[in-house]
XYZ file of C-alpha atoms in Angstrom:
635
model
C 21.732 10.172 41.413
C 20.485 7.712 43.682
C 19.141 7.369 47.196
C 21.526 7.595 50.009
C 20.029 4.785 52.727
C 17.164 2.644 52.492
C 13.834 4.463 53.732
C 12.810 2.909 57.172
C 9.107 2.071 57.437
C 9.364 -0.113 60.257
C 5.820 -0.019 62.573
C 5.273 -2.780 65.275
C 2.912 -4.294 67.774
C 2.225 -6.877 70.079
C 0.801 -10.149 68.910
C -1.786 -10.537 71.629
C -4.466 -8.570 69.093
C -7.542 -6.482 69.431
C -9.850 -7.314 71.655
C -12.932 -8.628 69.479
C -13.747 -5.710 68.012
C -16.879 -5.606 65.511
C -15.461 -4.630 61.997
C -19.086 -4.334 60.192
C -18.557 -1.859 57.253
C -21.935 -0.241 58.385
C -20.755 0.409 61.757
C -18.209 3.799 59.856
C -20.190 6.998 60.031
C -21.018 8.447 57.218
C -19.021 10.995 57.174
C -15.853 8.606 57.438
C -16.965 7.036 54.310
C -17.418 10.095 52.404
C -14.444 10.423 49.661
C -12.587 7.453 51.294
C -11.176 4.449 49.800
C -10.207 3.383 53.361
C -10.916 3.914 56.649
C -8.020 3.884 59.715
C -11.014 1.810 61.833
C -8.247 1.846 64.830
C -4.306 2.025 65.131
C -2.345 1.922 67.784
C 1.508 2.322 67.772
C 3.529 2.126 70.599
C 7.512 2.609 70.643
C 9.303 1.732 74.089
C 12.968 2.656 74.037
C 14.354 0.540 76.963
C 17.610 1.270 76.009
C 19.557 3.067 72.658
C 20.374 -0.468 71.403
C 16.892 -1.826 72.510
C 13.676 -0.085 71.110
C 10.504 -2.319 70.581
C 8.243 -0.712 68.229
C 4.905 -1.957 68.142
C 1.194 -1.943 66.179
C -1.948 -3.268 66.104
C -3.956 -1.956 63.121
C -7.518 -2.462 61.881
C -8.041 -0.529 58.405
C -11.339 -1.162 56.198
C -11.024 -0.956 52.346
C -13.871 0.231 50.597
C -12.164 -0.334 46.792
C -9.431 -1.084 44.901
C -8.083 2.281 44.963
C -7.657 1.701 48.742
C -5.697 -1.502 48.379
C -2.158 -0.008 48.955
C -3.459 0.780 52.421
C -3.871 -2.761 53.251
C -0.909 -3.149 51.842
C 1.922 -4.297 54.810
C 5.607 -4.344 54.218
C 8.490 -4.261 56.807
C 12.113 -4.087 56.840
C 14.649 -6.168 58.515
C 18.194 -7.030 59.178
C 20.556 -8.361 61.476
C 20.016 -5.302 63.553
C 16.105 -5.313 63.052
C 14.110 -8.337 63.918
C 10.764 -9.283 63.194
C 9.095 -10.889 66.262
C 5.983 -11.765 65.348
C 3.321 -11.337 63.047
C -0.216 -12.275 62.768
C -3.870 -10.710 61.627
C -7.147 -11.895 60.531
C -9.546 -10.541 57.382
C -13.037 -9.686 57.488
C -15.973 -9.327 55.402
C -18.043 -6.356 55.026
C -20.638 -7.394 57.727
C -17.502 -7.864 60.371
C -17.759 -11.611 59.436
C -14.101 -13.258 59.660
C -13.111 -14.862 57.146
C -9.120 -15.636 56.877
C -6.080 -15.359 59.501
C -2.692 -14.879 58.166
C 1.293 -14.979 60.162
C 4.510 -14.374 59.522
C 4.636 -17.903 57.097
C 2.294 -15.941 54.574
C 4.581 -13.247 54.146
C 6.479 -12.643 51.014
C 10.352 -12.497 51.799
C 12.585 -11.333 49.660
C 16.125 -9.011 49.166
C 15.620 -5.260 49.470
C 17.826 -4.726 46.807
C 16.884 -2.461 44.501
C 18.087 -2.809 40.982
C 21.068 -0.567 41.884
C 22.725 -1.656 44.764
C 25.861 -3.597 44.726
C 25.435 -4.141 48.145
C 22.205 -4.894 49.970
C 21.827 -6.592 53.489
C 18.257 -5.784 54.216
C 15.309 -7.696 53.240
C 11.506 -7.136 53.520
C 8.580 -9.118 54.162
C 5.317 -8.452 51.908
C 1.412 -9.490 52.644
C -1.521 -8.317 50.520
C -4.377 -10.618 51.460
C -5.993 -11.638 48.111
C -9.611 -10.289 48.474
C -11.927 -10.006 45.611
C -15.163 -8.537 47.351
C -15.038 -5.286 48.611
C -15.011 -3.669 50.984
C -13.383 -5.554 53.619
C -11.069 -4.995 56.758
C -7.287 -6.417 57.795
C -6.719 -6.226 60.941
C -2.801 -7.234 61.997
C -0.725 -6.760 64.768
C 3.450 -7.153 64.806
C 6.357 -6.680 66.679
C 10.025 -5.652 65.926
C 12.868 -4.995 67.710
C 15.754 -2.469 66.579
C 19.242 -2.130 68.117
C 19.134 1.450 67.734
C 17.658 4.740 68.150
C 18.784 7.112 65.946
C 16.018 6.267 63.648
C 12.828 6.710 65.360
C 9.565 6.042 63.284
C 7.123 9.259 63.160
C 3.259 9.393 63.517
C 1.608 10.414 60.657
C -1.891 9.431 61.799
C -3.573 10.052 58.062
C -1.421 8.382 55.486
C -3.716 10.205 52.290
C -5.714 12.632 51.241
C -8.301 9.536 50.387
C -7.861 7.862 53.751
C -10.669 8.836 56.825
C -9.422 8.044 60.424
C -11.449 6.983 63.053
C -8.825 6.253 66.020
C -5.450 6.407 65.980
C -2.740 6.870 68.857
C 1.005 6.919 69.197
C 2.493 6.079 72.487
C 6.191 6.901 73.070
C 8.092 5.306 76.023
C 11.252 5.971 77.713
C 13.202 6.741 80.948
C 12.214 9.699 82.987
C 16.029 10.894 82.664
C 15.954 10.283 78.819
C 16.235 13.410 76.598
C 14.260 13.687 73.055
C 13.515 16.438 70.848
C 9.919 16.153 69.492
C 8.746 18.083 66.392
C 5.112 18.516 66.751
C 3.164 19.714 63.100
C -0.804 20.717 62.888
C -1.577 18.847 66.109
C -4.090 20.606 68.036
C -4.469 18.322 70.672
C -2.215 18.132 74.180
C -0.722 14.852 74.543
C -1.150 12.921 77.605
C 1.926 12.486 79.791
C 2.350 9.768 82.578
C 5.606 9.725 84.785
C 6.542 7.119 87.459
C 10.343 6.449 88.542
C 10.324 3.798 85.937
C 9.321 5.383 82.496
C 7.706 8.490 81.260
C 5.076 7.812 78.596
C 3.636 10.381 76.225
C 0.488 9.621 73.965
C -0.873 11.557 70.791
C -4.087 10.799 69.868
C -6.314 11.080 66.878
C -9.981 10.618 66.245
C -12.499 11.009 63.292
C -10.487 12.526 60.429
C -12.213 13.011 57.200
C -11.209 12.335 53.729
C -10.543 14.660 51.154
C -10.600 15.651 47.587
C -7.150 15.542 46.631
C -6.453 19.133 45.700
C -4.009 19.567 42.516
C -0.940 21.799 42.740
C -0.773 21.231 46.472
C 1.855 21.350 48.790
C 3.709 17.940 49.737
C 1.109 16.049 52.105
C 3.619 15.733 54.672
C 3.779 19.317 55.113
C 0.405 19.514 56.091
C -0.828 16.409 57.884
C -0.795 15.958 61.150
C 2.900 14.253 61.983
C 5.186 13.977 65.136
C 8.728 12.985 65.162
C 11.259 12.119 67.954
C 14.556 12.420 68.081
C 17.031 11.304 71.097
C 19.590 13.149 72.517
C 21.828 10.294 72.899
C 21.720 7.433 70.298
C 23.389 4.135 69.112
C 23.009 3.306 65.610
C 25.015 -0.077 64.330
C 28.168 0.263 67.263
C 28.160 3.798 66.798
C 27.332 6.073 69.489
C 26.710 9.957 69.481
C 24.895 13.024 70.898
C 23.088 15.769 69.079
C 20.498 18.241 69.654
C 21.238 20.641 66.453
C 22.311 20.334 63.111
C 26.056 21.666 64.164
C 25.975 19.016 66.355
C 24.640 16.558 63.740
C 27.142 17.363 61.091
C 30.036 17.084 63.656
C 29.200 13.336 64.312
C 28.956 12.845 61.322
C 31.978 14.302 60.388
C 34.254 12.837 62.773
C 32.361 9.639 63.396
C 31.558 8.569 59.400
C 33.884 10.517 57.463
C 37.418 11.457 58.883
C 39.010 8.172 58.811
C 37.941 7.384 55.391
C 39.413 10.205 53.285
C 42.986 8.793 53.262
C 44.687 8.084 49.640
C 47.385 6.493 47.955
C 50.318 8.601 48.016
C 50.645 7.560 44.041
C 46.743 9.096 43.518
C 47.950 12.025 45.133
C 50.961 12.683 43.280
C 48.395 11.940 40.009
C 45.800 14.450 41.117
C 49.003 17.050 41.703
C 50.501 16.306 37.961
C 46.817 16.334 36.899
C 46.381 20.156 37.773
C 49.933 21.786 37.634
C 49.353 23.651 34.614
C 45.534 25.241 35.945
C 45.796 28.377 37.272
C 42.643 28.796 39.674
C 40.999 26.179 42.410
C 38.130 26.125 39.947
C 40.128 25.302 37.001
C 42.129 22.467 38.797
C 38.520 20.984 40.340
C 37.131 20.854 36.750
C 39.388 18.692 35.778
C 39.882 16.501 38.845
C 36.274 16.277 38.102
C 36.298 15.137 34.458
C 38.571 12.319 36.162
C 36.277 11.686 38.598
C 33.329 11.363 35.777
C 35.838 9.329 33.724
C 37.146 6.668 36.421
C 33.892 6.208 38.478
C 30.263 4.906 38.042
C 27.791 4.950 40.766
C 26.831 1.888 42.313
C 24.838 2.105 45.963
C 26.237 0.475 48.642
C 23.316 -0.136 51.753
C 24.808 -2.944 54.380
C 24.777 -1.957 57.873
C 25.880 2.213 58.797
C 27.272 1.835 55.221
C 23.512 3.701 55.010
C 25.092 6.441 56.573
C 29.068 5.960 55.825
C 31.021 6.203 52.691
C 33.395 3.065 51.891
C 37.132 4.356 51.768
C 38.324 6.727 49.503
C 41.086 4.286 48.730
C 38.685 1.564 47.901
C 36.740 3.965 45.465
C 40.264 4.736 44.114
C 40.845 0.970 43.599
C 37.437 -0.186 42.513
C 36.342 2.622 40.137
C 32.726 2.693 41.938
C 31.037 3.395 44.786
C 27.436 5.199 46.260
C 26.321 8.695 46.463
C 28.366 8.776 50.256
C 31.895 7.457 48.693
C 31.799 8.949 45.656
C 31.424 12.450 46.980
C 33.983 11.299 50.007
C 36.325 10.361 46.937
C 35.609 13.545 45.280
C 36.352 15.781 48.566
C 39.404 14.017 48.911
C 40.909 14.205 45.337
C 40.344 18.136 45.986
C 42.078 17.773 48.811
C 45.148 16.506 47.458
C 44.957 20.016 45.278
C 44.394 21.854 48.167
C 41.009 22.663 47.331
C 38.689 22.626 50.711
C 34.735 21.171 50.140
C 32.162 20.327 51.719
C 30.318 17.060 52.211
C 26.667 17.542 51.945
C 23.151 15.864 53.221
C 20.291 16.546 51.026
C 16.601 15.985 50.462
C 16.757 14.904 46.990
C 14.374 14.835 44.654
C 12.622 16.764 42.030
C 9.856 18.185 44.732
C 12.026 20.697 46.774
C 12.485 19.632 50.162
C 14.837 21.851 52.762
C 16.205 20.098 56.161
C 13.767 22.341 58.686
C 16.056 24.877 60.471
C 14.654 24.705 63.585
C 14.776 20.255 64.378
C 17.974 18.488 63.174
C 17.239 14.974 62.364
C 19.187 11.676 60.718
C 16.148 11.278 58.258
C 15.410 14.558 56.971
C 18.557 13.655 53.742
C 18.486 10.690 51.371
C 21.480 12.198 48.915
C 25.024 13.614 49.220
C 26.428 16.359 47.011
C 29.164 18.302 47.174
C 29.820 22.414 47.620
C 33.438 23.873 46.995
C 33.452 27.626 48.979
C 35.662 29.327 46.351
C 36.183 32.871 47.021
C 32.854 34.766 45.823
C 32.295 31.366 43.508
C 30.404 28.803 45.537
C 30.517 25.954 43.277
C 28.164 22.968 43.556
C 29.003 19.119 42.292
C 26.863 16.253 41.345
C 29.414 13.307 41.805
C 27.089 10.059 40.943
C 26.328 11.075 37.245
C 28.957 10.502 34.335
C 27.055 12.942 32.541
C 26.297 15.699 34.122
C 27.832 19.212 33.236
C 30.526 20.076 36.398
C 28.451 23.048 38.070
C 25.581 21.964 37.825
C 22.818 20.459 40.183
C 19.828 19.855 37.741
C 16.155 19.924 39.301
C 16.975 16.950 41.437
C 18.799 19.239 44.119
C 18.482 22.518 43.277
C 16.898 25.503 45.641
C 17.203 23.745 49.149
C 18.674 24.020 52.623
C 21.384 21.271 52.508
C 23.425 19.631 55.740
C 27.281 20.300 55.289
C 29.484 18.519 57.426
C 33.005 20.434 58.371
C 35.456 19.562 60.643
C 33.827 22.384 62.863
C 30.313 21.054 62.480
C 27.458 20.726 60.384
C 26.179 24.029 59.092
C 22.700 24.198 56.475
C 23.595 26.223 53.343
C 21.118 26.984 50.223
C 21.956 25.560 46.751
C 21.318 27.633 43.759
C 17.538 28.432 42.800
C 17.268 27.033 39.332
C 15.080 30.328 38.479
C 11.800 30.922 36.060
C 14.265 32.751 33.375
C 16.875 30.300 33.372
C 14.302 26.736 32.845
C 13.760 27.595 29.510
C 12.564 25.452 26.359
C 12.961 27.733 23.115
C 11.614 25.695 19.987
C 12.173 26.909 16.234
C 10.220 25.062 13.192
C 10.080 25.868 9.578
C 7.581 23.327 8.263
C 5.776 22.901 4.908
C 1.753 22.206 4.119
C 1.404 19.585 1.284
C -1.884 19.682 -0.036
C -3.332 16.810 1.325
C -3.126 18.124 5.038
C 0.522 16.475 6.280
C 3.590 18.801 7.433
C 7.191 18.186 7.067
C 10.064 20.152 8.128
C 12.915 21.054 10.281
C 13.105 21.707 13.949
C 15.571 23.195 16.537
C 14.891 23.193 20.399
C 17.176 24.359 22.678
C 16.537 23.157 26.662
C 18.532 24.667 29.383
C 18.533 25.224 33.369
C 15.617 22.778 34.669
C 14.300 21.510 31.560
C 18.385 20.538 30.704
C 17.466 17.066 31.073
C 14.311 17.062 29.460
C 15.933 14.806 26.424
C 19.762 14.300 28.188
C 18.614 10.771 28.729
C 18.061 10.516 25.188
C 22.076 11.130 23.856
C 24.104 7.635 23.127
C 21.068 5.718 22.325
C 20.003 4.011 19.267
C 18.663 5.807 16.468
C 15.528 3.480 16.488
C 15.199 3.684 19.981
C 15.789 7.711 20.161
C 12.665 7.851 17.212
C 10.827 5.512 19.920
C 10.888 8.130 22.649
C 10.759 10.627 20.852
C 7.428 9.762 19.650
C 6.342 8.960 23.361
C 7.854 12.489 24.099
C 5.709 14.446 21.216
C 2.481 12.435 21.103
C 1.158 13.275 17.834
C -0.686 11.079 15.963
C 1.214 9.730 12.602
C 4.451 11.654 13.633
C 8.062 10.029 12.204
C 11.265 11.893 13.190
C 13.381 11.791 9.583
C 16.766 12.720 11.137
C 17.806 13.666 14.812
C 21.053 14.734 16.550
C 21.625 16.186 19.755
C 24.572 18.849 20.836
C 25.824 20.009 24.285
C 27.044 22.315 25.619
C 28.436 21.545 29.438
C 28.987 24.088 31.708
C 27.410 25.660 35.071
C 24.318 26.584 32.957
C 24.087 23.841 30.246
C 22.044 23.530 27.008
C 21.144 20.850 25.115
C 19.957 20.973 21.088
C 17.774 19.133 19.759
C 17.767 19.166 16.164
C 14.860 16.716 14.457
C 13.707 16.630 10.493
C 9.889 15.526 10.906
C 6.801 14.255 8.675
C 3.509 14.592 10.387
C 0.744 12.600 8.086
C -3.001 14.210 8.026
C -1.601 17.002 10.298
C -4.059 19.677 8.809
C -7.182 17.659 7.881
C -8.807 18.739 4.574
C -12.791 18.339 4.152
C -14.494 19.870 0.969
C -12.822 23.668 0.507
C -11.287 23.697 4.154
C -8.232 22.733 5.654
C -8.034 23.093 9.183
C -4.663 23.718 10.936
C -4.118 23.429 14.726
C -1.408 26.502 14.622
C 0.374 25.502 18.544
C 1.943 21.634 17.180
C 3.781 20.579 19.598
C 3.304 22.481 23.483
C -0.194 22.186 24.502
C -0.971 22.921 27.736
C -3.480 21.244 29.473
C -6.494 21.864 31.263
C -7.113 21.659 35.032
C -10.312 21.231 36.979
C -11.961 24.251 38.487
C -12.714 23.884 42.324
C -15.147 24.968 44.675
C -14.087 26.040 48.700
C -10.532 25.120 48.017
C -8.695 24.544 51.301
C -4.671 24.098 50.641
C -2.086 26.839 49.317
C -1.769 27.030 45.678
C 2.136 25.105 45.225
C 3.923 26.146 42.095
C 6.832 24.066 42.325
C 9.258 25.001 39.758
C 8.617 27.767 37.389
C 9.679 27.994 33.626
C 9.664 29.858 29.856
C 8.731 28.234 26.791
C 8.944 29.973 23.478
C 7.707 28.432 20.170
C 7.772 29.907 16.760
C 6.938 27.667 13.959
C 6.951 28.733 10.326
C 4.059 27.427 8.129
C 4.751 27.491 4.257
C 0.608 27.025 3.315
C 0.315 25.102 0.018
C -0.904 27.286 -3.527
C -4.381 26.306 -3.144
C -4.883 28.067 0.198
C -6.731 31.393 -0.191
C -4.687 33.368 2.106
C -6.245 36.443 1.702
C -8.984 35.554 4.233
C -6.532 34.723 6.771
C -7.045 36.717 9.817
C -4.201 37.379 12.415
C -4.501 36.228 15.946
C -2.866 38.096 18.692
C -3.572 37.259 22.272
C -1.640 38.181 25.532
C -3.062 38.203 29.436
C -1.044 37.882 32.690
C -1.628 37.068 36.234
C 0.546 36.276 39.351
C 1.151 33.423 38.091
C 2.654 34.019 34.684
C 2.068 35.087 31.529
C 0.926 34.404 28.248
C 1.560 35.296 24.392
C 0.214 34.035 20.732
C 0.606 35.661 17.771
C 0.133 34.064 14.153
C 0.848 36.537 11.052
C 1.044 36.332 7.451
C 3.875 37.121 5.020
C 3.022 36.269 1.597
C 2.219 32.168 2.173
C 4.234 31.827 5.104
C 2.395 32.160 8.171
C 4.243 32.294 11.140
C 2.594 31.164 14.775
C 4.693 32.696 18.339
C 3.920 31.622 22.006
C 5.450 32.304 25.023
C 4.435 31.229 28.165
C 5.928 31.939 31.566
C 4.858 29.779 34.272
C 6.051 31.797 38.146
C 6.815 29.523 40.923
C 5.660 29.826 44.632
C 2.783 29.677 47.286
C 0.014 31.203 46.925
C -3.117 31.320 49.333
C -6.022 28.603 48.354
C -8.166 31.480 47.765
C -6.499 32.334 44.509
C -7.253 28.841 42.862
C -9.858 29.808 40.621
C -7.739 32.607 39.205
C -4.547 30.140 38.230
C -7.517 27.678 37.169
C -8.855 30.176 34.826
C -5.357 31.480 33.803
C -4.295 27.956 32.881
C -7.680 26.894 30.955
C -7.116 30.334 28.891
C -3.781 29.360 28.094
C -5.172 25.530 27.430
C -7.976 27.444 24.744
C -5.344 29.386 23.263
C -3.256 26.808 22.501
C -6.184 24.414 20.812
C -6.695 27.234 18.305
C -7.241 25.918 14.683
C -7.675 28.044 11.536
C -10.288 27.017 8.926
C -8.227 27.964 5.725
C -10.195 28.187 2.762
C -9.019 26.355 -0.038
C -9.433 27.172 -4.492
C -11.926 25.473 -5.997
């Protein structure tokens, strides 16, 4: 499950440079330094699109880093192809008292493939500068200039790039014909921007000024969905000899449809007749798409595919027929056209993948909202979902990575956003059975079964068809507990729309229950400690649950002889909030004492005002689960 186009981070500017500008570090206000590992001393971004197949996007950009937590902000990487070149490139570094004391151009650059480790096919390539600066702070200031042959990709303004980043000025010009149409998607700008008309051009300017850092808040929302941002999108566009007209997703899908996808769903009349022979004997659509799916799994293996639109377009479904591999795009174009040949009708889907949910935003249609294709069969009052890149993956199922978002399907009567299933709080569960024995001397040993199912599916799925030695390896990175050693493991499936997988481990924990003098103390909660989080004062940003889940442990102590377990006292503790709920238990039964928890974690939004109560319901759970018992051992 793999990216659908490379992202496009492509910024420009003119190479004539600041005027001289002074960069002294003591020249910030105060307040700009506060929290900051940089400061955005000036930026100035200009895009003028003379034409679809002619857009010059420009910037000039002076940024001061304070530390080496700000160096990724000095940081300066750009894309390019045949269809984006660099023009030029140059910038200068000062020292903290605005002294200069390097210049750098396009010939110190870095330049390399943009390949990724995946991709079969790659024409892009980046350039990469980091000036090599060992006194902080300091300042880069750079200017550059590219120019792209199309404009369905225009780059957005996102004045403050992190919650650790201050702004001082920033503006983002956008030029083009009076006659031109664009859609712009204004978020938390308060300002009016500027608009200048002649018979020539029509320029519109956004501008920024003296934006503070921040505390990064935890369990925040996305930063893009609260930063200040504007996006553009043309009416009429030209993207690699490709032309097309949208305002709306219908639109959208429809050109994509028609443009990208028609001509390529053709296959040999032989794979046809296969796919027909495959499924004669299945009696319903969803039967008959299992299996073509199982084939699909079988004869396939995802490979991405990123040379010119092939960003955008599949390769053939013939090809994929012929070479057993292809991208997100063909392989889901392969899929939809095996159905076919059964007569099953599907969808071809644009998503914002990931394991963060992101939705396409009703309301502004745009080319770089998706980065992943998936596929959605309407069967009658059975909507079924498919994941076509993974060999592994259950058929049915969509796994965190795509789950509970608005989604772009194409049709042949336009593009149309639909929901995929909510993976829900009930359904990500983690239940975990142990029956383990004390030895004397403080170590446990034992068996244990855990069972992982709707989000949490995949929490060891990566872990199946691997060496035993390197299975013991992760699982030990997965536990982390001191001295643990996994004596046996084997995993079992079960694949279907709501998958499980088992997990069944024989462990040996050394010096798990340290003994000193006449007590052994035993940490009852072994293996799902939750942590801590900070507690925080005039919190500012909604508190962003992003996926919720149930975990359920019981774990079965045998104590050793020597224990004296009549001074064990129960422990039974249970509290519940908005934002989920929690249970312990631990009880005795002869020498066997027995230790429950279950703890439901809600997801959501809920207003920054309510921090401090998931703060305090999370560090209860966190001291509930660090309970030990002093157990008093015969002399």
């Amino acid at each position: 499950m793999r990216f659908l186009f490379t992202v496009f981070s492509l910024l420009l500017v003119s190479v004539v440079g600041f005027a001289q500008d002074n960069y002294d570090v003591d020249l910030i206000p105060a307040n700009l330094r506060n929290r900051a590992n940089a400061c955005i001393r000036n930026e100035e971004t200009t895009i003028d699109m003379r034409s679809p197949d002619n857009v010059m996007l420009n910037v000039k950009k002076a940024i001061t880093v304070f530390n080496q937590n700000g160096e990724d902000e000095a940081r300066l990487v750009l894309y390019y192809d045949k269809n984006i070149s660099i023009k030029g490139i140059k910038g200068e570094v000062y020292n903290s008292v605005g002294k200069l004391t390097n210049k750098f151009s396009q010939n110190d650059f870095a330049d390399m493939s943009a390949a990724d480790g995946f991709s079969l096919f790659v024409d892009s390539r980046v350039k990469h500068y980091l000036p090599s600066v060992n006194q902080y702070p300091y300042t880069l200031v750079y200017n550059y200039e590219i120019r792209n042959k199309q404009n369905l990709i225009i780059p957005d303004w996102s004045p403050k790039p992190a919650d650790d980043v201050s702004v001082e000025k920033s503006t983002y010009t956008f030029i083009c014909k009076p006659t031109d149409q664009v859609r712009i998607k204004t978020q938390n700008y308060s300002g009016t921007p500027e608009v200048l008309t002649d018979e020539k051009q029509k320029k519109t300017i956004w501008k920024a000024n003296n934006i503070l850092a921040v505390r990064t808040e935890p369990y925040s929302p996305a930063h893009e969905t609260y930063a200040t941002n504007i996006q553009i999108a043309p009416q009429t566009f030209y993207y690699y000899n490709h032309k097309g007209s949208y305002t709306n997703w219908k639109d959208l899908g429809k050109w994509i449809y028609d443009d990208l996808l028609a001509a390529r769903k053709a296959l040999p009349p032989a794979t046809i007749e296969m796919v027909k022979d495959l499924v004669k004997n299945e009696r319903t659509d969803k039967d008959k798409a299992r299996k073509i799916y199982r084939y699909l799994q079988d004869k396939t293996r995802y490979i991405s595919v990123q040379i010119g639109i092939g960003g955008f377009q599949p390769i053939a479904a013939s090809e994929v027929d012929r070479l057993g591999y292809g991208d997100c795009k063909a392989l889901v174009n392969y899929m939809q056209s095996l159905l076919s040949a059964a007569n099953i009708d599907s969808y071809y889907c644009v998503v914002s993948a990931g394991s963060e949910k992101k939705s396409m935003d009703p309301n502004y249609a745009s080319m770089v909202q998706g980065n992943h294709i998936i596929l959605c069969m309407p069967l009658k009052g059975d909507t079924t979902w498919l994941e076509c890149t993974s060999q592994k993956i259950p058929f049915g199922f969509l796994s965190d990575f795509t789950d509970d978002r608005l989604v772009l399907a194409c049709t042949t009567e336009g593009g149309k956003l639909l929901h995929t299933p909510k993976l829900t709080t009930a359904e990500n569960l983690q239940i975990r059975k142990a029956n383990l024995t004390v030895q004397l001397d403080g170590s446990v040993s034992g068996k244990m079964n855990t069972v992982y199912a709707g989000s949490q599916y995949e929490n060891q799925e990566s872990l199946i068809g691997k060496s035993i030695t390197e299975q013991h390896k992760l699982l030990k990175e997965a536990y982390n507990i001191d001295n643990i050693d996994f004596e046996a493991v084997s995993f079992a499936q079960k694949k279907d729309i709501s998958p499980k997988l088992t997990e069944e481990v024989s462990i040996n924990i050394r010096n798990y229950a340290p003994v000193n003098g006449n007590k052994m103390f035993l940490q009852l909660n072994a293996f799902n400690l939750r942590r801590s989080i900070p507690e925080i004062k005039n919190r500012t940003l909604p508190v962003y649950i992003n996926r919720g889940y149930t975990d359920e442990d019981t774990i079965v102590y045998t104590l050793p002889d020597n224990v004296i377990t009549a001074l064990i006292i129960g422990q039974d503790k249970a509290f519940k909030s908005p934002f989920g709920e929690y249970v312990c238990k631990a009880s005795l039964v002869g020498n066997k004492l027995t230790y429950y928890r279950k703890f439901i974690l809600n997801d959501g939004t809920f207003p920054a005002a309510q921090y401090n109560e998931f703060s305090k319901f999370i560090n209860d759970v966190n001291s509930a689960d660090y309970l030990k018992l002093a157990l008093s051992l015969k002399n």
